[in-house]
Coordinates of C-alpha atoms and ligand atoms in Angstrom, one line a residue:
X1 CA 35.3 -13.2 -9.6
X2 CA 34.1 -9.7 -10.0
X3 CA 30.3 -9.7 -10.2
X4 CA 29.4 -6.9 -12.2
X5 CA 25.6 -6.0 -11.0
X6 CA 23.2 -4.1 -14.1
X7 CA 23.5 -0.3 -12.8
X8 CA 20.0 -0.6 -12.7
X9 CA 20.1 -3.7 -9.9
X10 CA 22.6 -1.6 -8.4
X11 CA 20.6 1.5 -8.3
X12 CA 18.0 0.0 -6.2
X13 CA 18.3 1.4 -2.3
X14 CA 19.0 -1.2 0.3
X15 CA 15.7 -1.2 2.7
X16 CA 16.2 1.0 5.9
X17 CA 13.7 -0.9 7.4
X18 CA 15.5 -4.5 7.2
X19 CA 17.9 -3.9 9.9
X20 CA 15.9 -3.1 12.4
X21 CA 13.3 -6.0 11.0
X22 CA 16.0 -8.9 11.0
X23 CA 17.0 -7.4 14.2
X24 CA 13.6 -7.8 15.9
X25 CA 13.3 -10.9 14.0
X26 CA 16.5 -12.2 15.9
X27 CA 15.8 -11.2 19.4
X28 CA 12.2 -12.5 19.4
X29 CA 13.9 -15.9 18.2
X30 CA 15.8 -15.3 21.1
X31 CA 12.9 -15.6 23.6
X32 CA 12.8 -11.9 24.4
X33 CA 9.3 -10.1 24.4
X34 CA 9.8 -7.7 21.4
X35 CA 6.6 -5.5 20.5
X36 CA 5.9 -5.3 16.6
X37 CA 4.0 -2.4 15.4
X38 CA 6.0 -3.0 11.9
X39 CA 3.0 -4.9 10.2
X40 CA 3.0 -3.8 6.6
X41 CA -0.5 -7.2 6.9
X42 CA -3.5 -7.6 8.9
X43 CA -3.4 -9.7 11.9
X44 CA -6.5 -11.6 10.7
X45 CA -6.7 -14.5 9.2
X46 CA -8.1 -15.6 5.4
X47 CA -12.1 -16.0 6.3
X48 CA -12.6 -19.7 5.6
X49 CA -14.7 -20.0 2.5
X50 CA -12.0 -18.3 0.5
X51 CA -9.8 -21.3 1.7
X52 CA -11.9 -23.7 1.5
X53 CA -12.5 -22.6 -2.6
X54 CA -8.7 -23.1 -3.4
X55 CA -8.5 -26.3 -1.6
X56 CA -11.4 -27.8 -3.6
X57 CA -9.3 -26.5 -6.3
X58 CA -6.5 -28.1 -5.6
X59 CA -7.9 -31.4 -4.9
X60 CA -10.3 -31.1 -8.0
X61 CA -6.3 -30.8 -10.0
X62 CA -7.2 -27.1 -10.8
X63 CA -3.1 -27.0 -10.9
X64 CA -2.0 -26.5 -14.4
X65 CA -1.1 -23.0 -16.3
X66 CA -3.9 -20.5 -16.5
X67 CA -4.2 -18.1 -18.9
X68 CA -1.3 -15.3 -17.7
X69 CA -3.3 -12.4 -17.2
X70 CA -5.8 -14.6 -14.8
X71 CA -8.6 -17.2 -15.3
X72 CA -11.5 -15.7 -17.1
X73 CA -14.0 -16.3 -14.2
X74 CA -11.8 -13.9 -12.0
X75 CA -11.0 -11.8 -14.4
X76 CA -15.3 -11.2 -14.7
X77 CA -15.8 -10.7 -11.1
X78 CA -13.3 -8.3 -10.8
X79 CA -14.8 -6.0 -13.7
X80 CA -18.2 -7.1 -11.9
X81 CA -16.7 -5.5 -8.6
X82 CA -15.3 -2.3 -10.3
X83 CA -19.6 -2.1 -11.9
X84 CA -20.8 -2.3 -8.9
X85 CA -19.2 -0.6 -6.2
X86 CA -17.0 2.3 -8.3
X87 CA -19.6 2.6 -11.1
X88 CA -16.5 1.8 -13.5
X89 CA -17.0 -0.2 -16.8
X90 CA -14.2 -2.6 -17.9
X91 CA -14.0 -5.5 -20.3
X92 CA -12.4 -8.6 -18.7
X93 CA -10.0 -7.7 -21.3
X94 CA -8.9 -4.7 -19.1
X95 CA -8.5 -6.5 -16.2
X96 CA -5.1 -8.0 -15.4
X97 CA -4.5 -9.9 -12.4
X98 CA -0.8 -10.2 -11.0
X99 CA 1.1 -12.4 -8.5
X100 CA 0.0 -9.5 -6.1
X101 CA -0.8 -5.9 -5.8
X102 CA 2.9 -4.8 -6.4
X103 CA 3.7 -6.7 -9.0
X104 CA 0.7 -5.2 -10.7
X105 CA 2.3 -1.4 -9.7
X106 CA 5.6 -3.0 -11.1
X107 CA 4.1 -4.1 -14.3
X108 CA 2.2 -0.5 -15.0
X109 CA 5.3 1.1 -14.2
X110 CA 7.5 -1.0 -16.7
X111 CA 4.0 -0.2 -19.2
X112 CA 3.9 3.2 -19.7
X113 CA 7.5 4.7 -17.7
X114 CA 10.7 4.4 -20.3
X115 CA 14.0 5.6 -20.2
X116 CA 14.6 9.1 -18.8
X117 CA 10.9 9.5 -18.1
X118 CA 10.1 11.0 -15.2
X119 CA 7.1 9.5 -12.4
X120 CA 5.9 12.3 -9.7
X121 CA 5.5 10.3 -6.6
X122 CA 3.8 12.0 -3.0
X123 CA 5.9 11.2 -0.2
X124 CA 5.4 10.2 2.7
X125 CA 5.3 7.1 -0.5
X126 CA 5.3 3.1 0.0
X127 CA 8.7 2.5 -0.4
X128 CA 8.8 0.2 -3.5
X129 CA 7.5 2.8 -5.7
X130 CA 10.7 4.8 -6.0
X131 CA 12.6 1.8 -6.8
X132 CA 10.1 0.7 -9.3
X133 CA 10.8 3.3 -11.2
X134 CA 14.4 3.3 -10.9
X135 CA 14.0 -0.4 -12.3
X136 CA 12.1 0.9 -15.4
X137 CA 15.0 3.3 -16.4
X138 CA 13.1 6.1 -15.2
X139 CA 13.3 9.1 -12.8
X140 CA 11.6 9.3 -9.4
X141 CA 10.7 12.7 -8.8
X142 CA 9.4 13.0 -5.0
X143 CA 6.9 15.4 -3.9
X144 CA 7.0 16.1 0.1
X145 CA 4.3 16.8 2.3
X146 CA 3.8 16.9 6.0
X147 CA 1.3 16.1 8.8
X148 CA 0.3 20.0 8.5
X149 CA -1.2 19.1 5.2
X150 CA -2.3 15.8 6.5
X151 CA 0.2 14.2 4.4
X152 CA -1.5 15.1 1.2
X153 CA -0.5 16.6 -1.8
X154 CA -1.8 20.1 -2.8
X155 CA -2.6 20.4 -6.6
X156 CA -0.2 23.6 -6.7
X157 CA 2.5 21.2 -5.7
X158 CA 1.8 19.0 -8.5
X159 CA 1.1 21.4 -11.5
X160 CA 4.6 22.7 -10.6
X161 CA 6.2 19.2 -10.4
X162 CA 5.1 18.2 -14.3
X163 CA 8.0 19.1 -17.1
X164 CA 7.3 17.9 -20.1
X165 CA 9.0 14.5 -19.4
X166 CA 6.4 13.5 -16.6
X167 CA 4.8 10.6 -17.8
X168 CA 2.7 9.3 -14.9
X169 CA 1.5 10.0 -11.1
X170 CA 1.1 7.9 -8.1
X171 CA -1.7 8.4 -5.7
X172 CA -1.9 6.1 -3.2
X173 CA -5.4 6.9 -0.7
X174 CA -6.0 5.7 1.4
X175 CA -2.0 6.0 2.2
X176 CA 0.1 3.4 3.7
X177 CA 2.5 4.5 5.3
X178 CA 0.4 7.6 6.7
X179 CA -3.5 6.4 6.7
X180 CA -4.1 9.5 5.0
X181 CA -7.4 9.3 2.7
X182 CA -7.9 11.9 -0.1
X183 CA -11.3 13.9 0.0
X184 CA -13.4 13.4 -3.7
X185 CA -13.1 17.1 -4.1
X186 CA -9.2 16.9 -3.7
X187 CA -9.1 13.6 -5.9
X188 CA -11.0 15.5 -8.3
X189 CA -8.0 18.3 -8.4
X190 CA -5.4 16.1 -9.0
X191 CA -7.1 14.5 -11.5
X192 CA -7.8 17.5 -13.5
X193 CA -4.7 18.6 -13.7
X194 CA -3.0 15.4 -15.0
X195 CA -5.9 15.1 -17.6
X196 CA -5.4 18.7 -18.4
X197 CA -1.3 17.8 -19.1
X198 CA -1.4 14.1 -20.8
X199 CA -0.2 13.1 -17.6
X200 CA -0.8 9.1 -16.4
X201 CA -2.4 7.8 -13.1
X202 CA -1.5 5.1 -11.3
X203 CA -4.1 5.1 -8.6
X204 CA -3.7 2.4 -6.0
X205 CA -6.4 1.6 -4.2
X206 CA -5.7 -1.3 -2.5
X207 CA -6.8 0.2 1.1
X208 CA -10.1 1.1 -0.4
X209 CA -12.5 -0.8 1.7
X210 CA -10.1 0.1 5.2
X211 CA -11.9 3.6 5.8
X212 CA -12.9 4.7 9.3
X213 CA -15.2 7.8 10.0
X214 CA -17.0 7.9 7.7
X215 CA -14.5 8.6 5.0
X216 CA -15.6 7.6 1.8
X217 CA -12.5 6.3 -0.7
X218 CA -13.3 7.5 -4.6
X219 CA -12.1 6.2 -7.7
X220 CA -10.2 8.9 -9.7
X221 CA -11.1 7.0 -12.4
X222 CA -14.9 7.6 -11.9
X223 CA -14.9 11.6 -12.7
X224 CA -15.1 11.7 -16.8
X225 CA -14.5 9.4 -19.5
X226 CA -10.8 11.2 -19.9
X227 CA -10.3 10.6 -15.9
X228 CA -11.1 6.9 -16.7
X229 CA -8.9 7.0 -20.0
X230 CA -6.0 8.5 -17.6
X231 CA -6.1 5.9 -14.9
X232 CA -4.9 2.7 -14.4
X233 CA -5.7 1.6 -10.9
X234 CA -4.1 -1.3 -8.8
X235 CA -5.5 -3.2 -6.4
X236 CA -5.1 -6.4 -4.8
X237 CA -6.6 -9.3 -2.1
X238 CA -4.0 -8.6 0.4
X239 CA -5.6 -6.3 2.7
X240 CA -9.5 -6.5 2.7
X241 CA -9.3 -10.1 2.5
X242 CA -6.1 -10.8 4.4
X243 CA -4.7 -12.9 2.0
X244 CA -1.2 -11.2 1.6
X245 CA 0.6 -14.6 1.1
X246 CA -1.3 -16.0 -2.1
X247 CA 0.3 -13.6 -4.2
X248 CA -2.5 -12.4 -6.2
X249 CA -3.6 -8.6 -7.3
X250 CA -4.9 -6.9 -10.5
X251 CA -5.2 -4.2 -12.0
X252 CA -7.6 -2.6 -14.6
X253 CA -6.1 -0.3 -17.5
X254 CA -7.4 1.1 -20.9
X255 CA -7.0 -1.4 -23.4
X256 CA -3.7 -1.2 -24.8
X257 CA -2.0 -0.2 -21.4
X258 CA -3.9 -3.5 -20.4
X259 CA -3.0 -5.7 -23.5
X260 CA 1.1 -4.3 -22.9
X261 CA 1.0 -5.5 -19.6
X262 CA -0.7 -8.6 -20.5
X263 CA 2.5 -9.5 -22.5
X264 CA 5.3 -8.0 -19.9
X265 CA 3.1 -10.4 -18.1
X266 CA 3.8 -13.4 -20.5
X267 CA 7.1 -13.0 -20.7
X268 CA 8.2 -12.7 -17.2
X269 CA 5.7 -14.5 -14.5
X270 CA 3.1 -16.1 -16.2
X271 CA -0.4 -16.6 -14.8
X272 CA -0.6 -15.9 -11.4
X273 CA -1.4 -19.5 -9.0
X274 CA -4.1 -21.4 -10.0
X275 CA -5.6 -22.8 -7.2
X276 CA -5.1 -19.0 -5.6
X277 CA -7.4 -17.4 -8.2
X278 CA -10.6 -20.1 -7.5
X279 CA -10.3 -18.8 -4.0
X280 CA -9.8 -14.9 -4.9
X281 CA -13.2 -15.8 -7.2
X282 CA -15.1 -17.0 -4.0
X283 CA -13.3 -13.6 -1.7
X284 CA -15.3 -11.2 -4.6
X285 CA -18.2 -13.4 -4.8
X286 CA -18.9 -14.4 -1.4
X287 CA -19.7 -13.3 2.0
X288 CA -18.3 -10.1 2.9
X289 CA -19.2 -10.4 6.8
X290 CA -15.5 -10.6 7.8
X291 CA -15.1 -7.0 7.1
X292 CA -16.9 -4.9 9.4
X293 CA -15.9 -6.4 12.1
X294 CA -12.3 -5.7 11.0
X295 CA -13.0 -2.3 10.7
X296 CA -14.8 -2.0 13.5
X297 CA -11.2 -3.5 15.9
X298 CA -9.6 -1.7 13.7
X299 CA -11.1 1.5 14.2
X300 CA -10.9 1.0 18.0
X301 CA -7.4 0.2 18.0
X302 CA -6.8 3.4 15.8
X303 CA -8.5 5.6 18.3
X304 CA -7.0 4.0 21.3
X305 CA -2.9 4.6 19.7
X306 CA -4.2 8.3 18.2
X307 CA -5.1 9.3 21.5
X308 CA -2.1 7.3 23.3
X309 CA 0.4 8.7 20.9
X310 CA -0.7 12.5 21.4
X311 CA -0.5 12.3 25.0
X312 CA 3.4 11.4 25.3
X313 CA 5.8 14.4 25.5
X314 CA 7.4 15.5 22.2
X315 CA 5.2 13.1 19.9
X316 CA 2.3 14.5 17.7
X317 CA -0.2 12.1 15.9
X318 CA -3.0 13.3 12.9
X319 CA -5.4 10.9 13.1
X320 CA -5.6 8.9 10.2
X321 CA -8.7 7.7 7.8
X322 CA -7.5 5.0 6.3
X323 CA -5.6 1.9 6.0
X324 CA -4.2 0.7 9.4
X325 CA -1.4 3.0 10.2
X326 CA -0.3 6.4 12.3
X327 CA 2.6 8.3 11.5
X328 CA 3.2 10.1 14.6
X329 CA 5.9 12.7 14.5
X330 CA 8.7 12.4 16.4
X331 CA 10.6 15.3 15.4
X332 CA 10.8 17.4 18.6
X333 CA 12.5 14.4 20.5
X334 CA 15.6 15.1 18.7
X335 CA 17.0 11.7 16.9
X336 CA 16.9 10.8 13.3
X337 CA 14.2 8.5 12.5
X338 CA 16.3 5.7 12.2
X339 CA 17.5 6.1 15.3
X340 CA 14.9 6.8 17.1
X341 CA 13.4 3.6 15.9
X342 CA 16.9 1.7 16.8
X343 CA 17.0 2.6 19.8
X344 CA 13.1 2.0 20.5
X345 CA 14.4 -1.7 19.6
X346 CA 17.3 -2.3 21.8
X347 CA 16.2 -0.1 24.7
X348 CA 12.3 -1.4 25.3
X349 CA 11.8 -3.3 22.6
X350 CA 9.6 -2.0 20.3
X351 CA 9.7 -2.4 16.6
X352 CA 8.9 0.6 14.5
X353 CA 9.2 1.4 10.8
X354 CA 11.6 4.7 10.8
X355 CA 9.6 7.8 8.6
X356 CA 13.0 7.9 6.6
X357 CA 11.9 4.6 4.5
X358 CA 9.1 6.4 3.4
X359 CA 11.2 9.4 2.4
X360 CA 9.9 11.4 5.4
X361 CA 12.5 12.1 8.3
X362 CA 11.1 13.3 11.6
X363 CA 8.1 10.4 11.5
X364 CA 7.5 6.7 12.3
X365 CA 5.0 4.6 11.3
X366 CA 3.0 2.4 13.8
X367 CA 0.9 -0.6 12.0
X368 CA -1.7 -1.3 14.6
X369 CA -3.0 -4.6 12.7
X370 CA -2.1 -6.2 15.8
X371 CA -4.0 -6.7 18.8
X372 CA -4.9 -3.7 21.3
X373 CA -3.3 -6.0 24.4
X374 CA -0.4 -5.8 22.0
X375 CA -0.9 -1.9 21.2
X376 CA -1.2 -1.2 24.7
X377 CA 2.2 -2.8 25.9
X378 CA 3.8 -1.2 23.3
X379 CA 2.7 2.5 23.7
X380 CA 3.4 2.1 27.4
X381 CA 7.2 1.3 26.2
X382 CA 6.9 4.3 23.9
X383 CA 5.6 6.7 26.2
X384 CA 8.7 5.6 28.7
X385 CA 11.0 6.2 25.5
X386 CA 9.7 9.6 24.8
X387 CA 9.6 10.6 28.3
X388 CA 12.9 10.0 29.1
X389 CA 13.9 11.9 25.2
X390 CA 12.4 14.6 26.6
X391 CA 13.2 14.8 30.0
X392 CA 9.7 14.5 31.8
Ligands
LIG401 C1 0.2 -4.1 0.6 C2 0.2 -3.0 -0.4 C3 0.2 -3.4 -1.8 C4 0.0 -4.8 -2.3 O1 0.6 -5.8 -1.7 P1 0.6 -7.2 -2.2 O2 0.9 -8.1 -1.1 O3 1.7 -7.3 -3.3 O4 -0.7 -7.5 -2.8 C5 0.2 -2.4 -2.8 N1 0.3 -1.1 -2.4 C6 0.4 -0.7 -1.1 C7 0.4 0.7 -0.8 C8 0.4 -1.7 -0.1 O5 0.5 -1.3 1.2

């Protein structure tokens, strides 16, 4: 039987990272004492009120269809959150919550991208974006930056990227995989210059509240009314609440990018769970005490590997703002990322994402949403890696 996969199936990249993932996966099985700094999730777990509100749903039979793009209560809280902490007014209307915060990227993309439209995307990126688009029928075109530019995006760099088939732009702050966290000022920039060219913004923002020195994350959304009618931001409950595995994001659009989705929505997923949404209600609503001490570990993790990483021969570190990831770079030590991180693996057992995934050679990234006693064991591995790359 010859299967014959859609070109665009077929177009989609096979993930870099899953070898060395299932390999990990395999030897921990196998009893031996592997180190993961892979974490694309927090370490934490959901705070219990959030649980205990989709429980009660469950057991009150809160288990039937919802309405697709989300139960109105949520859908209010949301728009309510957006009020009062980004100063951003949207209907309930506008607001579109998804069976997480990448299938609400997925659904924008399939929105506004078409056929032989092209979708300027920063890289160091998160690797599903690329793909995305591919999976629309349109055309990834990948800007690159570097840790000299602290993995940001200059607006030269973008003016020069738009033709006159560019019909969107991804920003991503603050940035997994690189932590990096765009200033207002050079939000602003960006901003400007899509507005100024018809150009689209998908802003995800899903790292907002995971900001360390005093970094402040802005909506690009919040400079004018035509930022606002340029945007559609994503966002999600994965990260700030730890609850990656209930599947639930959203998203929150002008009204007929919102009221497109709602019926790509309709057609293809339906609502997103039930019982998940009366807990995502009580995670807005609720106490929000969980998150500064999150920050606060995760801040002291971040400076402990920042400073860790810059002290091993050959390996350079910009300390990053946001989200909870470094993206050292590796590149004086001589191997492809790929194999750098392969041969972390098998030689002292250290699993790493390889900067290639991220369209960025020379770089890996380090999740530190696990524990420092973990982080510790792991840099020591590293630093016996990287010294015997380099000879010293
Ligand atoms: C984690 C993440 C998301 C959303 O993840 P979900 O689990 O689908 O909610 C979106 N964008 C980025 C950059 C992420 O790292």
């Amino acid at each position: 039987m010859n299967y014959r996969i859609s070109h665009r199936a077929a177009s989609l990249a096979p993930s870099l990272t899953l070898v060395i993932d299932s390999k990990a996966k395999q030897m921990k099985a196998a009893g031996e004492d592997v180190v993961g700094f892979g974490a694309g999730e927090p370490d934490f777990d959901t705070p219990q009120h959030i649980k205990d509100a989709a429980v009660k749903a469950l057991a009150d039979g809160f288990t039937k269809y919802t309405p697709s793009s989300g139960i109105p209560e949520l859908r209010e809280e949301i728009a309510k959150k957006f009020k009062v902490e980004n100063g951003l007014t949207y209907k309930p209307s506008q607001v579109i919550v998804s069976c997480g915060g990448k299938h609400s990227c997925y659904n924008v993309i399939l929105a506004v991208c078409g056929e032989g439209d092209e979708v300027i995307i920063p890289a160091p990126y998160w690797l599903s974006y690329p793909e995305m688009v591919k999976l629309a029928g349109g055309t990834p075109v990948i800007l690159p930056t570097s840790d000299q530019t602290e993995f940001k995006v200059t607006p030269e760099q973008l003016r020069a990227a738009i033709t006159p088939r560019t019909r969107l732009f991804i920003l991503n702050s603050p940035s997994n995989p690189t932590g990096a966290v765009y200033t207002r000022e050079e939000i602003k920039a960006l901003g400007d210059i899509c507005v100024e060219h018809g150009v689209l913004i998908m802003s995800d923002e899903i790292y907002e509240k995971l900001v360390y020195d005093g970094a402040a994350h802005t909506s690009v959304a919040a400079f004018s009314q035509a930022h606002y009618d340029h945007t559609i931001i994503v966002h999600g409950f994965a990260k700030a609440w730890s609850m990656t595995g209930w599947r639930l994001g959203f998203l929150a659009a002008p009204e007929p990018i919102a009221k497109a989705i709602d019926a790509i929505q309709s057609h293809s997923t339906s609502n997103p769970t039930s019982f998940a949404q009366k807990g995502a209600v009580v995670a807005l609503s609720g106490s929000q005490e969980h998150l500064p001490k999150w920050l606060a570990e995760y801040a002291k993790r971040r400076s402990y590997a920042h400073q860790r990483l810059n002290a091993m021969p050959g390996i350079s570190c910009v300390n990053a703002k946001g989200a909870f990831y470094l993206f050292p770079n590796i590149s004086a030590l001589g191997l492809k990322s790929i194999d750098f991180c392969a041969r972390l693996l098998d030689e002292q057992k250290v699993a790493a994402v390889p900067g290639i995934a991220f369209g960025a050679e020379g770089y890996l990234r380090i999740s530190y949403a696990t524990s420092l006693a973990n982080i510790e064991k792991g840099l020591n591995r590293l630093e016996t890696f990287a010294r015997q790359l380099a000879g010293k």
